[in-house]
Amino acid sequence: MKEIITYSPDRIPVDKSLPGLLKGQKALVTGGNSGIGKACAIALGRAGADVVVNYFRGEDAAIEVVETITAAGVRAIAIQADVSNEAQVQAMFKQMIAEFGTIDILINNAGLQKDSRFEDMTLDQWNLVINVNLTGQFLCAREAVREFKRRGVVKDISVSAGKIICMSSVHEVIPWGGHVNYAASKGGVMLLMKSMAQELAPARIRVNSISPGAIRTPINTDAWQTPEAYSDLMTLVPYQRIGEPEDIARAAVFVASDMADYMTGTSLFIDGGMTLYPGFASGG
Ligand code: NAD
């Protein structure tokens, strides 16, 4: 007979509050050596997880993140892999499982932009963004799910068998001229995430997205580096400040933790109100 599971918040051990919220869990953050990924990797480590910091280029930056995390008293290692390359992704998971034993949390964060006017966009620009931002999330999620299913729930560690957080964007819902490859990749991430969440929920695997607005990282320096650009950006942000990587990292710790145990298939927008149609604030 099928077991009926009746987890509820009171089943979550009360001592699992910050900073021990993710104690004993093993996390992998793709693109963990810069921007949002770096902040997430450090925050997960501070919450008690052992962390793999994936990087593509920038080994020194990855090692710096590893050192920051290990200073918090947990384990961390850097692993180089291109998330759009199946063999490299599989080798990365193999190495992680050899060193850490398993994986509990995947932060599918790696991403990039190759912007162009639509009529000038090359197939290479299109393919690169889709391959990294969308196919990369599929490849990493698939390896994580294989391990989650193999291992199942270990109640002392977490009440679910595994958690995947897809780093999406407000551009999963806001069209973005001049960036159609990027918007298409994030729209794809939205239904990849929701379809995985639907299929994998019975296996107690939670899949959610975080959809940031404008966050101060190297991906979008043009949007905030000059006072003029910053002021233009603020016309899109009702909360009237740019987001910091830590704004996203705090949410990632929550979504990855058992505090969010009943949450799956959700896009959590962290955008200072960017998706609230700010142009309608005084008109329409
Ligand atoms: P970033 O440029 O600082 O970080 C991107 C990371 O992805 C880097 O570590 C980079 O090396 C890595 N990466 C790129 N290609 C890779 C590959 N093939 N394999 C492995 N890693 C690769 O930018 P960020 O702002 O921190 O972006 C992180 C994620 O957040 C991206 O998915 C981005 O689309 C998303 N995002 C960012 C913003 C923002 O305003 N900064 C807003 C919405 C969504």
PDB file of C-alpha atoms and ligand atoms in Angstrom, residues 31 33-37 54 56-57 81-83 109-112 132 167-169 182 186 212-215 217-220, ligand 1:
ATOM      1  CA  GLY A  31      28.468  29.758 -11.885  1.00  0.00           C
ATOM      2  CA  ASN A  33      32.356  32.280  -8.650  1.00  0.00           C
ATOM      3  CA  SER A  34      30.592  35.544  -9.532  1.00  0.00           C
ATOM      4  CA  GLY A  35      27.583  37.714  -8.766  1.00  0.00           C
ATOM      5  CA  ILE A  36      24.410  35.965  -7.629  1.00  0.00           C
ATOM      6  CA  GLY A  37      25.956  32.471  -7.656  1.00  0.00           C
ATOM      7  CA  ASN A  54      31.147  25.349 -10.070  1.00  0.00           C
ATOM      8  CA  PHE A  56      33.612  27.876 -16.121  1.00  0.00           C
ATOM      9  CA  ARG A  57      36.284  30.570 -16.307  1.00  0.00           C
ATOM     10  CA  ALA A  81      32.710  22.548 -15.885  1.00  0.00           C
ATOM     11  CA  ASP A  82      30.824  24.080 -18.780  1.00  0.00           C
ATOM     12  CA  VAL A  83      27.167  23.515 -17.848  1.00  0.00           C
ATOM     13  CA  ASN A 109      22.516  29.630 -11.600  1.00  0.00           C
ATOM     14  CA  ALA A 110      25.006  29.823 -14.479  1.00  0.00           C
ATOM     15  CA  GLY A 111      23.839  32.133 -17.218  1.00  0.00           C
ATOM     16  CA  LEU A 112      24.893  34.770 -19.715  1.00  0.00           C
ATOM     17  CA  VAL A 132      24.038  27.725 -21.311  1.00  0.00           C
ATOM     18  CA  MET A 167      17.865  31.011 -11.467  1.00  0.00           C
ATOM     19  CA  SER A 168      15.369  32.512 -13.855  1.00  0.00           C
ATOM     20  CA  SER A 169      14.636  36.224 -14.357  1.00  0.00           C
ATOM     21  CA  TYR A 182      17.876  35.644 -23.226  1.00  0.00           C
ATOM     22  CA  LYS A 186      14.246  32.271 -19.292  1.00  0.00           C
ATOM     23  CA  PRO A 212      15.508  38.310  -9.987  1.00  0.00           C
ATOM     24  CA  GLY A 213      14.942  41.824 -11.249  1.00  0.00           C
ATOM     25  CA  ALA A 214      17.946  44.110 -11.647  1.00  0.00           C
ATOM     26  CA  ILE A 215      20.741  42.868  -9.403  1.00  0.00           C
ATOM     27  CA  THR A 217      26.486  41.985 -10.837  1.00  0.00           C
ATOM     28  CA  PRO A 218      28.970  41.878 -13.731  1.00  0.00           C
ATOM     29  CA  ILE A 219      26.238  40.650 -16.146  1.00  0.00           C
ATOM     30  CA  ASN A 220      24.531  44.064 -16.335  1.00  0.00           C
TER      31      ASN A 220
HETATM   32  P1  NAD B   1      27.487  36.891 -13.534  1.00  0.00           P
HETATM   33  O1  NAD B   1      27.989  37.163 -14.912  1.00  0.00           O
HETATM   34  O2  NAD B   1      28.149  37.572 -12.388  1.00  0.00           O
HETATM   35  O3  NAD B   1      27.466  35.339 -13.240  1.00  0.00           O
HETATM   36  C1  NAD B   1      27.177  34.368 -14.215  1.00  0.00           C
HETATM   37  C2  NAD B   1      27.932  33.115 -13.863  1.00  0.00           C
HETATM   38  O4  NAD B   1      27.646  32.087 -14.818  1.00  0.00           O
HETATM   39  C3  NAD B   1      29.449  33.332 -13.885  1.00  0.00           C
HETATM   40  O5  NAD B   1      30.030  32.667 -12.787  1.00  0.00           O
HETATM   41  C4  NAD B   1      29.847  32.667 -15.190  1.00  0.00           C
HETATM   42  O6  NAD B   1      31.195  32.226 -15.198  1.00  0.00           O
HETATM   43  C5  NAD B   1      28.875  31.494 -15.198  1.00  0.00           C
HETATM   44  N1  NAD B   1      28.810  30.847 -16.503  1.00  0.00           N
HETATM   45  C6  NAD B   1      28.621  31.408 -17.716  1.00  0.00           C
HETATM   46  N2  NAD B   1      28.662  30.464 -18.669  1.00  0.00           N
HETATM   47  C7  NAD B   1      28.891  29.282 -18.034  1.00  0.00           C
HETATM   48  C8  NAD B   1      29.023  27.948 -18.473  1.00  0.00           C
HETATM   49  N3  NAD B   1      28.946  27.616 -19.760  1.00  0.00           N
HETATM   50  N4  NAD B   1      29.235  26.988 -17.539  1.00  0.00           N
HETATM   51  C9  NAD B   1      29.319  27.284 -16.224  1.00  0.00           C
HETATM   52  N5  NAD B   1      29.195  28.548 -15.756  1.00  0.00           N
HETATM   53  C10 NAD B   1      28.977  29.517 -16.658  1.00  0.00           C
HETATM   54  O7  NAD B   1      25.944  37.273 -13.586  1.00  0.00           O
HETATM   55  P2  NAD B   1      24.786  37.104 -12.483  1.00  0.00           P
HETATM   56  O8  NAD B   1      23.976  38.322 -12.581  1.00  0.00           O
HETATM   57  O9  NAD B   1      25.326  36.692 -11.172  1.00  0.00           O
HETATM   58  O10 NAD B   1      23.945  35.916 -13.148  1.00  0.00           O
HETATM   59  C11 NAD B   1      23.602  34.741 -12.472  1.00  0.00           C
HETATM   60  C12 NAD B   1      22.238  34.253 -12.935  1.00  0.00           C
HETATM   61  O11 NAD B   1      21.257  35.205 -12.538  1.00  0.00           O
HETATM   62  C13 NAD B   1      22.109  34.113 -14.461  1.00  0.00           C
HETATM   63  O12 NAD B   1      21.369  32.954 -14.766  1.00  0.00           O
HETATM   64  C14 NAD B   1      21.329  35.354 -14.855  1.00  0.00           C
HETATM   65  O13 NAD B   1      20.602  35.164 -16.037  1.00  0.00           O
HETATM   66  C15 NAD B   1      20.433  35.507 -13.644  1.00  0.00           C
HETATM   67  N6  NAD B   1      19.871  36.857 -13.484  1.00  0.00           N
HETATM   68  C16 NAD B   1      20.652  37.933 -13.200  1.00  0.00           C
HETATM   69  C17 NAD B   1      20.057  39.185 -13.061  1.00  0.00           C
HETATM   70  C18 NAD B   1      20.845  40.423 -12.727  1.00  0.00           C
HETATM   71  O14 NAD B   1      20.265  41.510 -12.752  1.00  0.00           O
HETATM   72  N7  NAD B   1      22.119  40.340 -12.395  1.00  0.00           N
HETATM   73  C19 NAD B   1      18.678  39.310 -13.207  1.00  0.00           C
HETATM   74  C20 NAD B   1      17.917  38.194 -13.502  1.00  0.00           C
HETATM   75  C21 NAD B   1      18.515  36.967 -13.642  1.00  0.00           C
END
